[in-house]
CSV table of C-alpha atoms in Angstrom, one decimal:
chain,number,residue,atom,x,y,z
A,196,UNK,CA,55.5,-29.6,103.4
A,197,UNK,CA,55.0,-33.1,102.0
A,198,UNK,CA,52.2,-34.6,103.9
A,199,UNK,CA,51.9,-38.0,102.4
A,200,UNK,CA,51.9,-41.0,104.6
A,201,UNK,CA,55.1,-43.1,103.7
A,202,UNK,CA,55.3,-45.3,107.1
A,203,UNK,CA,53.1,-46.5,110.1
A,204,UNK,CA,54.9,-48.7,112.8
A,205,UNK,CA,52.9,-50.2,115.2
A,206,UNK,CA,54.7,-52.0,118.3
A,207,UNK,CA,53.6,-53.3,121.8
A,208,UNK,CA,54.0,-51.0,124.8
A,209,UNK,CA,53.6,-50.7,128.5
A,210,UNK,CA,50.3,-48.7,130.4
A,211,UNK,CA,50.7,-47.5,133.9
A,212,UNK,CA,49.2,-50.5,135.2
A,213,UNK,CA,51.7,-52.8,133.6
A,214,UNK,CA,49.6,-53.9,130.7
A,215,UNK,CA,50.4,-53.8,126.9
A,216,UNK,CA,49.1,-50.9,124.6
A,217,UNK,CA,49.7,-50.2,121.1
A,218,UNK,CA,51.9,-47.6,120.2
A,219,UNK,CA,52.1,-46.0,116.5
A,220,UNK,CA,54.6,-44.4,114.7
A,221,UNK,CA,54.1,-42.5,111.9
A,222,UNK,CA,56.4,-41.0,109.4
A,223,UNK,CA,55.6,-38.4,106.9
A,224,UNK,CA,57.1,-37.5,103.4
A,225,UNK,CA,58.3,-34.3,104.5
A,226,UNK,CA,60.7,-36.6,106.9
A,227,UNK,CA,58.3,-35.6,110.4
A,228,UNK,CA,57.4,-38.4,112.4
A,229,UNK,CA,54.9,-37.9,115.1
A,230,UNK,CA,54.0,-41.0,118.3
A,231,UNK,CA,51.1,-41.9,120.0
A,232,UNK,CA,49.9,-44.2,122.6
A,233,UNK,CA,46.5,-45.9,123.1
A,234,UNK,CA,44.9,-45.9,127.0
A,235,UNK,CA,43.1,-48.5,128.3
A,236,UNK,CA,40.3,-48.6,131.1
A,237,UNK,CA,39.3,-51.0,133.8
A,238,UNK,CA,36.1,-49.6,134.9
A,239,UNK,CA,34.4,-49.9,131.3
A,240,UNK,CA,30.9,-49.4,129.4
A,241,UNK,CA,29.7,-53.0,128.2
A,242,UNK,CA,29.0,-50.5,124.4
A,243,UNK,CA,32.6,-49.2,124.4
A,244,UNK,CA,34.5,-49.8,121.2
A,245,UNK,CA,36.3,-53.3,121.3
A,246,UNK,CA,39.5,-53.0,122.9
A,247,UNK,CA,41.6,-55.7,120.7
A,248,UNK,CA,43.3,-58.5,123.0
A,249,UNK,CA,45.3,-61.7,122.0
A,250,UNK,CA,43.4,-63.8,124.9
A,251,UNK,CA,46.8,-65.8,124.6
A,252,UNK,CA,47.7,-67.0,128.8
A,253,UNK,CA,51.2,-67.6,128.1
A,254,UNK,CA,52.1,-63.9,127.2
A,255,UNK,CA,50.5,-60.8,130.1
A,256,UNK,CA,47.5,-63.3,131.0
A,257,UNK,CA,46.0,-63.2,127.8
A,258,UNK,CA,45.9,-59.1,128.0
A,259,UNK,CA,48.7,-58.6,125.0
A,260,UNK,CA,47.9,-56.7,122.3
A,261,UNK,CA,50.2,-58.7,119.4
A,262,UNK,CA,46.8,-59.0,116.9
A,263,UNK,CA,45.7,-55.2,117.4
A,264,UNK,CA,49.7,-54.4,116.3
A,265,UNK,CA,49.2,-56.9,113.3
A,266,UNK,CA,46.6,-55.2,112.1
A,267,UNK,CA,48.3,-51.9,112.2
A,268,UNK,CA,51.0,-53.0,110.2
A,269,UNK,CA,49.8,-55.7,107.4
A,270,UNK,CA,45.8,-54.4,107.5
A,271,UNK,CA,45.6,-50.4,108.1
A,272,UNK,CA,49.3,-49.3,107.2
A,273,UNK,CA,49.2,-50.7,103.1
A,274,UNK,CA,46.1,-49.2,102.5
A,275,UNK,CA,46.5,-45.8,103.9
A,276,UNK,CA,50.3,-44.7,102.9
A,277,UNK,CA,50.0,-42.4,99.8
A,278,UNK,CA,47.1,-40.5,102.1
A,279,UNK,CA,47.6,-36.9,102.9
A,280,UNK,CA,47.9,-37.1,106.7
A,281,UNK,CA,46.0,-33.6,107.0
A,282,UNK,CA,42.6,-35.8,105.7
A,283,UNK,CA,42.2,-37.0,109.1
A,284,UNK,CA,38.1,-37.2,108.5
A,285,UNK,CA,38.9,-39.5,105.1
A,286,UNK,CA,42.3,-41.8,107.2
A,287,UNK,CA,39.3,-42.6,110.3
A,288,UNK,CA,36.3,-43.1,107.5
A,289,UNK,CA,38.7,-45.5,105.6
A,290,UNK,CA,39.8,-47.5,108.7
A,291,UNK,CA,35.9,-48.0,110.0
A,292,UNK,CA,35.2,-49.3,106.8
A,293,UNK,CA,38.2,-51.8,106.6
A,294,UNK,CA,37.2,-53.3,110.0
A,295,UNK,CA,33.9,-53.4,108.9
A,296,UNK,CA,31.9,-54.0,112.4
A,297,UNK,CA,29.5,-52.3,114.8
A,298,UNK,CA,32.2,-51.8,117.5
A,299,UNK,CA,35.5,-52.6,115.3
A,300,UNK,CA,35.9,-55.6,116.9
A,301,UNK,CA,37.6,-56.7,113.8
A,302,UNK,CA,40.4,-55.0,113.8
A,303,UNK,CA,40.2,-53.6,117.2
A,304,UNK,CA,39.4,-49.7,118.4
A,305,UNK,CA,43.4,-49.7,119.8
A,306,UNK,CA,44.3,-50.6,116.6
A,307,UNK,CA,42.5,-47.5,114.6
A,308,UNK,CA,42.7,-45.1,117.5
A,309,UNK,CA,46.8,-45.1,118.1
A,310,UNK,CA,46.6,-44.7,113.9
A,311,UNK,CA,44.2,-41.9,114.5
A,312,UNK,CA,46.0,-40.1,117.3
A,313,UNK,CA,49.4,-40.4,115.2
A,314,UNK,CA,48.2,-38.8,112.2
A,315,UNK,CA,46.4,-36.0,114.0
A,316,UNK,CA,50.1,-35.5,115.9
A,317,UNK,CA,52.0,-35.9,112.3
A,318,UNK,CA,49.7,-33.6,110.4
A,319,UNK,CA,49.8,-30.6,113.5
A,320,UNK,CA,53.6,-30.8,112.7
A,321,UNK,CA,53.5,-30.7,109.1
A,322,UNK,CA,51.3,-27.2,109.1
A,323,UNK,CA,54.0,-26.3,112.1
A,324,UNK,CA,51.2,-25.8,114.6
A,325,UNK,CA,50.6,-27.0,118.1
A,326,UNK,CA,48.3,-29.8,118.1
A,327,UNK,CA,45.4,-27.7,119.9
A,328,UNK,CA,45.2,-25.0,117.7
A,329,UNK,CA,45.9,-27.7,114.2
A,330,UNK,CA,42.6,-29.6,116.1
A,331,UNK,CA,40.5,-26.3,117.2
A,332,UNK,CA,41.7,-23.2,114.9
A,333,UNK,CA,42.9,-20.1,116.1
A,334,UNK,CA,40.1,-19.8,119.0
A,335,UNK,CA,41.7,-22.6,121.0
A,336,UNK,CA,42.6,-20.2,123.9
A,337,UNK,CA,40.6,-21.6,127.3
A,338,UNK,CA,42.2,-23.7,129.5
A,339,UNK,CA,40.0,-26.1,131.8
A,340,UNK,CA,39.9,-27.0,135.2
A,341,UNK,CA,41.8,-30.0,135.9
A,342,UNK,CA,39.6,-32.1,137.8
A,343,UNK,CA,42.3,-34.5,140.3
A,344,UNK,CA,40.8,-37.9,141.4
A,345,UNK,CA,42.9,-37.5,145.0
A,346,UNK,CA,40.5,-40.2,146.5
A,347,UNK,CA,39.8,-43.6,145.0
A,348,UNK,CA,37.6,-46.1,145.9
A,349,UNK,CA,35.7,-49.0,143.6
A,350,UNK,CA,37.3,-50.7,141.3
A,351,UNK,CA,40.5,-48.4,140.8
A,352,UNK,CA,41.3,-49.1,144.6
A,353,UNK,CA,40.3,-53.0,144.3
A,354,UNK,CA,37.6,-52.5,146.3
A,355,UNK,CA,39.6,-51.4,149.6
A,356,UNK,CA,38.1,-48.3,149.7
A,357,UNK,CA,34.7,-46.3,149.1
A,358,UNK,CA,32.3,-47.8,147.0
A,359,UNK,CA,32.5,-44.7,144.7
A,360,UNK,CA,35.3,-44.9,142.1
A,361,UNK,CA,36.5,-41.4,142.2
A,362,UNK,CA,36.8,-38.1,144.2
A,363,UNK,CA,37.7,-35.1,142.7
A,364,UNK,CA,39.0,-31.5,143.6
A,365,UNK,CA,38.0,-28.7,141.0
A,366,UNK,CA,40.0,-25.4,141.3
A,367,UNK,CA,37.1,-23.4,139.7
A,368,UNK,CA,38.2,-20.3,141.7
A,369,UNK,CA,42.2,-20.3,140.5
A,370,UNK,CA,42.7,-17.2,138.2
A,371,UNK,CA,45.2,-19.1,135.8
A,372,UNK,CA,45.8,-23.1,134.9
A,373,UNK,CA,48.4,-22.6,136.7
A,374,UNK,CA,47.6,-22.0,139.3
A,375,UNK,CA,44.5,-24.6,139.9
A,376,UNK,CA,47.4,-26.9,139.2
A,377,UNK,CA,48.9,-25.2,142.3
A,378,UNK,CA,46.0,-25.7,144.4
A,379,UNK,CA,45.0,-29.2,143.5
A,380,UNK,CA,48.6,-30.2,144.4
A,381,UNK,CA,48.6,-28.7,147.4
A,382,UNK,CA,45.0,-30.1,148.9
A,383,UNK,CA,46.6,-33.2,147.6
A,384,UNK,CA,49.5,-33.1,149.9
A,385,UNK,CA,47.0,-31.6,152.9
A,386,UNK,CA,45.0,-34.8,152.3
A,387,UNK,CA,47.4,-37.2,152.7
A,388,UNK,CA,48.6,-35.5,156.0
A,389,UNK,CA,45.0,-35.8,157.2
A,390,UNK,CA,45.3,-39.5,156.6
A,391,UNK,CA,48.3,-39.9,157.9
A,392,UNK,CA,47.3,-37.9,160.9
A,393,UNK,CA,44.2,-40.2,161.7
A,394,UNK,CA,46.5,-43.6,160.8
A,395,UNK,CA,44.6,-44.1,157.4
A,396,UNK,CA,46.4,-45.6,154.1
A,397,UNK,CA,48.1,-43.0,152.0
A,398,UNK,CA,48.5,-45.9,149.2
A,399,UNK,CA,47.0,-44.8,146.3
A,400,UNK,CA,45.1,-46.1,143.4
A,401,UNK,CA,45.4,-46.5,139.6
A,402,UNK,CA,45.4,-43.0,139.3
A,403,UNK,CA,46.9,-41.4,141.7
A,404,UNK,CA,44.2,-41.3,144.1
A,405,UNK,CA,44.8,-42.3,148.0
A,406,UNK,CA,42.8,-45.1,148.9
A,407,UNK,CA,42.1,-45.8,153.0
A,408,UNK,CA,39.5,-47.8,154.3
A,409,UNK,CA,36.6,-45.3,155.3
A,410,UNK,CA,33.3,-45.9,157.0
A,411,UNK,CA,31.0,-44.4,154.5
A,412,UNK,CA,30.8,-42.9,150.7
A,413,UNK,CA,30.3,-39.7,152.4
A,414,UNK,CA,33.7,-40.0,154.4
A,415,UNK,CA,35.8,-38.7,151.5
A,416,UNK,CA,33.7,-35.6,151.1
A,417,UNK,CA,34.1,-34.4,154.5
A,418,UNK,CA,37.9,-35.5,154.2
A,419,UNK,CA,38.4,-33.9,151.4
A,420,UNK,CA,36.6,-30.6,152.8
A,421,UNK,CA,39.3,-30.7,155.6
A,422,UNK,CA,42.2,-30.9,153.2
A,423,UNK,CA,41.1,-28.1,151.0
A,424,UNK,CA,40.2,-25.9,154.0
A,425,UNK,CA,44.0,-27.4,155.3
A,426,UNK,CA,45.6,-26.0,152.0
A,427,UNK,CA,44.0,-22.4,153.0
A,428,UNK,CA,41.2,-22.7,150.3
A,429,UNK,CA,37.3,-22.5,150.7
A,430,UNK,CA,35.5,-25.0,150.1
A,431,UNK,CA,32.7,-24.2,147.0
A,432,UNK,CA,34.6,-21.0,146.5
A,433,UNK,CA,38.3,-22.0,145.5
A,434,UNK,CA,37.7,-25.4,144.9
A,435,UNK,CA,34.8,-27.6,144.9
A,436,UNK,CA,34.2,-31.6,144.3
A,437,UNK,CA,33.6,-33.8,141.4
A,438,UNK,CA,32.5,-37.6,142.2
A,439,UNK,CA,31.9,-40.3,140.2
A,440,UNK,CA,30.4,-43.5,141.9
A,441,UNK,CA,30.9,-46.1,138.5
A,442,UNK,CA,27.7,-47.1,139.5
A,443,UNK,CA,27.6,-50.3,136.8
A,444,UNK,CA,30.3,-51.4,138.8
A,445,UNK,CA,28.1,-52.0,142.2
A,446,UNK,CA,24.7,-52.0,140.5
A,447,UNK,CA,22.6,-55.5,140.8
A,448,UNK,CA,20.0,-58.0,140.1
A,449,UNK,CA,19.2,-55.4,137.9
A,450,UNK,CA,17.5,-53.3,140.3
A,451,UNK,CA,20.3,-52.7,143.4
A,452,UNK,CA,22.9,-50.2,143.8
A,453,UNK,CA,24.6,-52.5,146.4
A,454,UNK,CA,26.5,-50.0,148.8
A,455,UNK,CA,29.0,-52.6,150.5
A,456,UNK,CA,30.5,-50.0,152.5
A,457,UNK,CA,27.8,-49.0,154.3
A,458,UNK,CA,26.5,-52.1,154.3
A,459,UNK,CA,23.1,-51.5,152.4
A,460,UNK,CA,21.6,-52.0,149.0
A,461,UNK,CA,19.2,-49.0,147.6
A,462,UNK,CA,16.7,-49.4,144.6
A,463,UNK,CA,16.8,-46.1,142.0
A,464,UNK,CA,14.5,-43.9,144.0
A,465,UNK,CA,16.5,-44.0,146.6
A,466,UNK,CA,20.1,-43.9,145.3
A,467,UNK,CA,18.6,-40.6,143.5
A,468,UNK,CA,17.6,-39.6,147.2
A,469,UNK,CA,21.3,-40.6,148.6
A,470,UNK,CA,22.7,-38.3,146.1
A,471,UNK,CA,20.6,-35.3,146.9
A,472,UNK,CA,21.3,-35.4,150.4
A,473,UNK,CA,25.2,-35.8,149.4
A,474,UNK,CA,25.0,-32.7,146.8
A,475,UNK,CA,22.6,-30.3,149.5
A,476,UNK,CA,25.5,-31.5,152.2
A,477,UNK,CA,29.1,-30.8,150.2
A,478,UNK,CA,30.3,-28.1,147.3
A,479,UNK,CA,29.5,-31.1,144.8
A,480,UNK,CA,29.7,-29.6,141.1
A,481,UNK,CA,29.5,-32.6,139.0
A,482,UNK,CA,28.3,-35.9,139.6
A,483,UNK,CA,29.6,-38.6,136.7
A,484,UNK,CA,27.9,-42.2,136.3
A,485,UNK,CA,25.2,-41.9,139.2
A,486,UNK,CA,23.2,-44.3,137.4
A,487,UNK,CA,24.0,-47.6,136.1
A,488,UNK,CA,24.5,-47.4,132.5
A,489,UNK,CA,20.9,-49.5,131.9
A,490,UNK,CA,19.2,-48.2,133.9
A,491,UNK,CA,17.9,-45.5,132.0
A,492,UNK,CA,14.8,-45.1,134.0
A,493,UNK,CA,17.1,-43.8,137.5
A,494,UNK,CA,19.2,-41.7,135.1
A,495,UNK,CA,15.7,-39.7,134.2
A,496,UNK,CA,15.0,-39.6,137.6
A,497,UNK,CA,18.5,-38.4,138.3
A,498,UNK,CA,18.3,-35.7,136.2
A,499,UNK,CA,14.8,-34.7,137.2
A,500,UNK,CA,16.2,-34.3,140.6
A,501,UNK,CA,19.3,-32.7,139.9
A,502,UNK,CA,19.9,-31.7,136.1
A,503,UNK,CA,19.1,-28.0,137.3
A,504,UNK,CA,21.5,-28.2,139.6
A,505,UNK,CA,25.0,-29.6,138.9
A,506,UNK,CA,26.2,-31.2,135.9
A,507,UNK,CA,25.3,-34.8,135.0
A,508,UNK,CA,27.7,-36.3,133.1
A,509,UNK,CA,27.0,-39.8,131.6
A,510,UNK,CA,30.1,-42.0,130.7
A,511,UNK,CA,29.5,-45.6,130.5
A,512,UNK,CA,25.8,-45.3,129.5
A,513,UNK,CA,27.0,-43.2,126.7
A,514,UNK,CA,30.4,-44.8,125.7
A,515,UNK,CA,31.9,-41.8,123.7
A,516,UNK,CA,29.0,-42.7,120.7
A,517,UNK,CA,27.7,-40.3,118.8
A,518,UNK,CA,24.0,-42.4,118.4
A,519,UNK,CA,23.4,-43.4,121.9
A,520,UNK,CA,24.0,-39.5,123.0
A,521,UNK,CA,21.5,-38.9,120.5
A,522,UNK,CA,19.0,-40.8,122.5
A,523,UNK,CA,20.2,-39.6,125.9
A,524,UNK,CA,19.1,-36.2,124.3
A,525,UNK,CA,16.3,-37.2,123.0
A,526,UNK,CA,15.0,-38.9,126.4
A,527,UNK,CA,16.5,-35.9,128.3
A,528,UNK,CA,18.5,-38.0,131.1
A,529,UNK,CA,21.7,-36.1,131.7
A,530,UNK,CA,23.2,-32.9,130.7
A,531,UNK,CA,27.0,-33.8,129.6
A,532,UNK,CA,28.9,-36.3,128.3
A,533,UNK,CA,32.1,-38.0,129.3
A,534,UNK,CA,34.7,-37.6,126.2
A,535,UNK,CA,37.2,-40.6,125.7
A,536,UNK,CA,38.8,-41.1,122.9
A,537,UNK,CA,39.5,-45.0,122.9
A,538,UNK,CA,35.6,-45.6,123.8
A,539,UNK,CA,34.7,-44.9,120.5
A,540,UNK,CA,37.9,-45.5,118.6
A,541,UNK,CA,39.3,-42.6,116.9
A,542,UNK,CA,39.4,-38.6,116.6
A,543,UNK,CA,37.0,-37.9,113.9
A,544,UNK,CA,34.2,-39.3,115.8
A,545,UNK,CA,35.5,-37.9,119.1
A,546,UNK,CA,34.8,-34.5,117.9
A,547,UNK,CA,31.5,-35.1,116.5
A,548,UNK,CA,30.4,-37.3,119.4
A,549,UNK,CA,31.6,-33.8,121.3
A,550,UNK,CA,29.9,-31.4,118.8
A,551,UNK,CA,26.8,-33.3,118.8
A,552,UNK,CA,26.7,-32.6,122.7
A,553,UNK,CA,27.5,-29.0,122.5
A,554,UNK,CA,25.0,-27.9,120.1
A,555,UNK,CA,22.3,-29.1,122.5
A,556,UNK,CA,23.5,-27.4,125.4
A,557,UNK,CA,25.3,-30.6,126.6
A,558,UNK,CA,28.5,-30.3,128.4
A,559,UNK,CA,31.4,-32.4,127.2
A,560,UNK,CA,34.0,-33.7,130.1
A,561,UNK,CA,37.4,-35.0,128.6
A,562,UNK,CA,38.5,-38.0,130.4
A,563,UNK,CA,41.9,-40.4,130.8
A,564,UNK,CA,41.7,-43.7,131.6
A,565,UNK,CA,42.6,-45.9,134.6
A,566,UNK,CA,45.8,-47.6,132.2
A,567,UNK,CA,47.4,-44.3,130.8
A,568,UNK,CA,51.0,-43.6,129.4
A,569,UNK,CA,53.1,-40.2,129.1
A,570,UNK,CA,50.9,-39.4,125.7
A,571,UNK,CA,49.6,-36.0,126.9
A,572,UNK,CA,47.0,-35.8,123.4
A,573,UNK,CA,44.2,-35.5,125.6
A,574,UNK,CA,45.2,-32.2,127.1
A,575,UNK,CA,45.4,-30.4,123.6
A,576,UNK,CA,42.3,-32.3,123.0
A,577,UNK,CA,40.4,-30.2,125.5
A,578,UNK,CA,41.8,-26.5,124.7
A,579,UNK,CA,41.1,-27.8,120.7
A,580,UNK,CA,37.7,-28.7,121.5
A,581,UNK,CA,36.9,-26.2,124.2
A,582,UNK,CA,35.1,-28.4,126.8
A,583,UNK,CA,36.2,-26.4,129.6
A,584,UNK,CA,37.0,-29.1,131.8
A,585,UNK,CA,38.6,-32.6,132.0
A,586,UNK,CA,39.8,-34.9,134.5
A,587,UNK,CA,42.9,-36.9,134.4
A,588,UNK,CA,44.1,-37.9,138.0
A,589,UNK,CA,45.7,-36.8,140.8
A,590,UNK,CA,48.6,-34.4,140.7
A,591,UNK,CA,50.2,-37.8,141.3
A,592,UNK,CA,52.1,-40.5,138.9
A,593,UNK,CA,53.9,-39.2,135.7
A,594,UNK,CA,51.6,-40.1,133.2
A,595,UNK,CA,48.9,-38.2,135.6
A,596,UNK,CA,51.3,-35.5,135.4
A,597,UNK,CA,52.2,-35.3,132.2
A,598,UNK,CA,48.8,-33.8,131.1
A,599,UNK,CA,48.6,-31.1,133.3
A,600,UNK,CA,52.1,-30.1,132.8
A,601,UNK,CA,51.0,-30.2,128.8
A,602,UNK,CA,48.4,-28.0,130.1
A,603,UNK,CA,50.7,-25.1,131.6
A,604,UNK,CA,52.9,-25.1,128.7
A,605,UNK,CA,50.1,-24.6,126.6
A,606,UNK,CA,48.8,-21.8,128.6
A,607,UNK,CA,52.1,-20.3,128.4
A,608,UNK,CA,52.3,-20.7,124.9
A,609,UNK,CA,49.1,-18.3,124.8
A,610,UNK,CA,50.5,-15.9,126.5
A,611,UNK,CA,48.0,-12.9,127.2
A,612,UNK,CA,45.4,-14.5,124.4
A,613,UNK,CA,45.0,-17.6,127.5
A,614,UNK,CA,42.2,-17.6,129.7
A,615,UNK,CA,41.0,-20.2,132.1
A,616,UNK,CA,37.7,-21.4,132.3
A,617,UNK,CA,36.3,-21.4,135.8
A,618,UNK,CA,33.4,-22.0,137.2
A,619,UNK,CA,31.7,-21.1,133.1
A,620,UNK,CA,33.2,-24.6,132.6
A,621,UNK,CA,29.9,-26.0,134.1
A,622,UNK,CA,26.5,-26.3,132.2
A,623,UNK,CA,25.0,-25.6,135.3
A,624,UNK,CA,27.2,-23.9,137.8
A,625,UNK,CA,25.6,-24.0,141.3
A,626,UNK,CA,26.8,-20.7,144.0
A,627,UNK,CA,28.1,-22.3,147.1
């Protein structure tokens, strides 16, 4: 087929939190056309690729995207039709160089990544392949564990909750996708009748998450504990837990990881202390963004403590780039990354940022973001790039859904060739 880039349409959209996004159309010679939609966070690294907004008060506060869509159509669109879509490396190295900047502030990173993400999609269909095995070849078989945020807290429950941003189940004992998918949305339903039961909010969060007022950070845990064992399911065994505090987002002067729940404020030492007790206490697997992303100091000290033990997986601190993972190699403070597409700004350097981490024995953890849509990419993202695990919300809120339905349908598409990862998701994989 004819895989020559004859039309990109950029147009504004709506996220799951009622913001704009950029959507981008793009149309091939052949006559396929292939969509994708750009996600936006609200807990974000300050190094994070510049997420392009019009700042204009009369139109969605300031938060619409008209300039990012601009530039889509009149900037990136004349200078890239004529391109063979399947030169996805070439389409992203050409759009970095026509914005030009450190952080593509210039043109903006939803600008080049909804581009990106529509030429992979447009160029999967043109070889007729799924998009997983176009992005990761024939070997593109392992499913991950889904990793559902069922409790929120921080800044995805507007502070009405927990201090931490996000609990997680992990169905690391399920034989099948499918069935993990099974088990998280049953705990899910066992957890809400546990708040229910003790009069606590079942209102949930920006993704999916319930979000009730609790006493401590270590509340959820033993809630969530309750709900799994509720569901029939061992604790550790079946399915274990995934946190990840956002610690930028409560981290101050500086110097204090300010813990307004319980009503205390704990220098490094002793936030790396806090989390020890919390991981020797609960069937903890992964800890994401237990440090502030500058302070680079607790994160060694994190590590130190625990890098043996569970995975460490550094988002914010790392932001998705390829050169500041170098140095968190280099210095030794974690021992995975946090993959997310729109951090860095478009799929060529996704993967590397990925393969970078991988070849040092790094995990890699694919991620959503707090403002999603329906655009399930990130779920053939993970089977392509065999990261063994991901985490896009509860089993809660269609555009939460929508990935891990994209999920099963891709494990059915395997057929007998599909295997799920398990507990060998981990870099480090602790017995409970």
């Amino acid at each position: 087929m004819n895989a020559t880039l004859t039309a990109l349409t950029a147009r504004e959209i709506l996220d799951s939190r009622g913001n704009p996004t950029v959507e981008v159309d793009c149309t091939l010679a052949c006559g396929i056309k292939a969509r994708a939609a750009v996600p936006s966070g609200a807990s974000t690294g300050s190094r994070e690729a510049v997420e392009l907004r019009d700042g204009d008060a009369r139109r969605f506060g300031g938060k619409g995207v008209l300039k990012a869509i601009g530039h889509v159509n009149e900037v990136l669109a004349p200078q890239l039709l004529g391109r063979d879509a399947r030169e996805q490396a070439a389409i992203d190295a050409a759009m970095i160089a026509l914005d030009g900047s450190d952080n593509k502030a210039k043109l903006g990173a939803n600008a080049l990544l909804g581009v990106s993400l529509a030429v992979a999609r447009a160029a999967a269909a043109a070889c007729d392949l799924p998009l997983y095995q176009y992005l990761g070849g024939p070997g593109a078989t392992r499913l991950p564990v889904p990793h559902m945020n069922i409790l929120n807290g921080g800044v995805h429950a507007h502070w009405q909750g927990a201090d931490f941003q996000e609990f997680m189940i992990a169905p690391l004992g399920a034989p099948t996708m499918r069935e993990a998918v099974r088990w998280g949305a049953e705990v899910y339903h066992a957890l809400q009748a546990i708040l229910q039961a003790r009069g606590l909010s079942v209102g949930v969060g920006d993704e999916g998450g319930f979000a009730p007022q609790v006493q401590s950070n270590e509340q959820p845990l033993e809630l969530i504990a309750q709900a799994i064992e509720k569901a029939g399911l061992r604790p550790g065994a079946d399915v274990a837990i995934a946190i990840d505090p956002a610690s930028s987002e409560f981290f101050e002067d500086g110097r204090y990881y300010n813990l307004r729940t319980e009503k205390r404020r704990l220098e490094a030492p002793e936030m790396v202390e806090y989390y020890a007790r919390l991981v020797q206490a609960h069937p903890i697997v992964l800890l994401e963004d237990g440090m502030a992303e500058d302070d680079w100091a607790g994160w060694k000290a994190l590590n130190q403590a625990l890098g043996e033990s569970i995975e460490l997986v550094g988002d914010d601190i790392f932001c998705t780039n390829p050169a500041i993972i170098a140095r968190g190699i280099e210095e030794n403070i974690a021992n995975s990354v946090l993959i997310k597409l729109n951090q860095i700004g478009t799929l060529t350097e996704t993967i590397a940022a990925n393969r970078l981490a991988r070849d040092h024995g790094w995990g890699a953890f694919v991620s959503h973001r707090s403002g999603e849509t329906v655009d399930s990419f990130i779920a053939d993202l993970t089977v392509a790039l065999d990261t063994g695990h991901l985490k896009t919300g509860a089993p809660a809120r269609g555009e939460r859904v929508e990935k891990y339905n994209q999920l099963m349908r891709i494990e059915q598409e395997l057929g007998s060739a599909a295997h799920y990862a398990g507990r060998g998701a981990y870099v480090r994989a602790p017995c409970f």
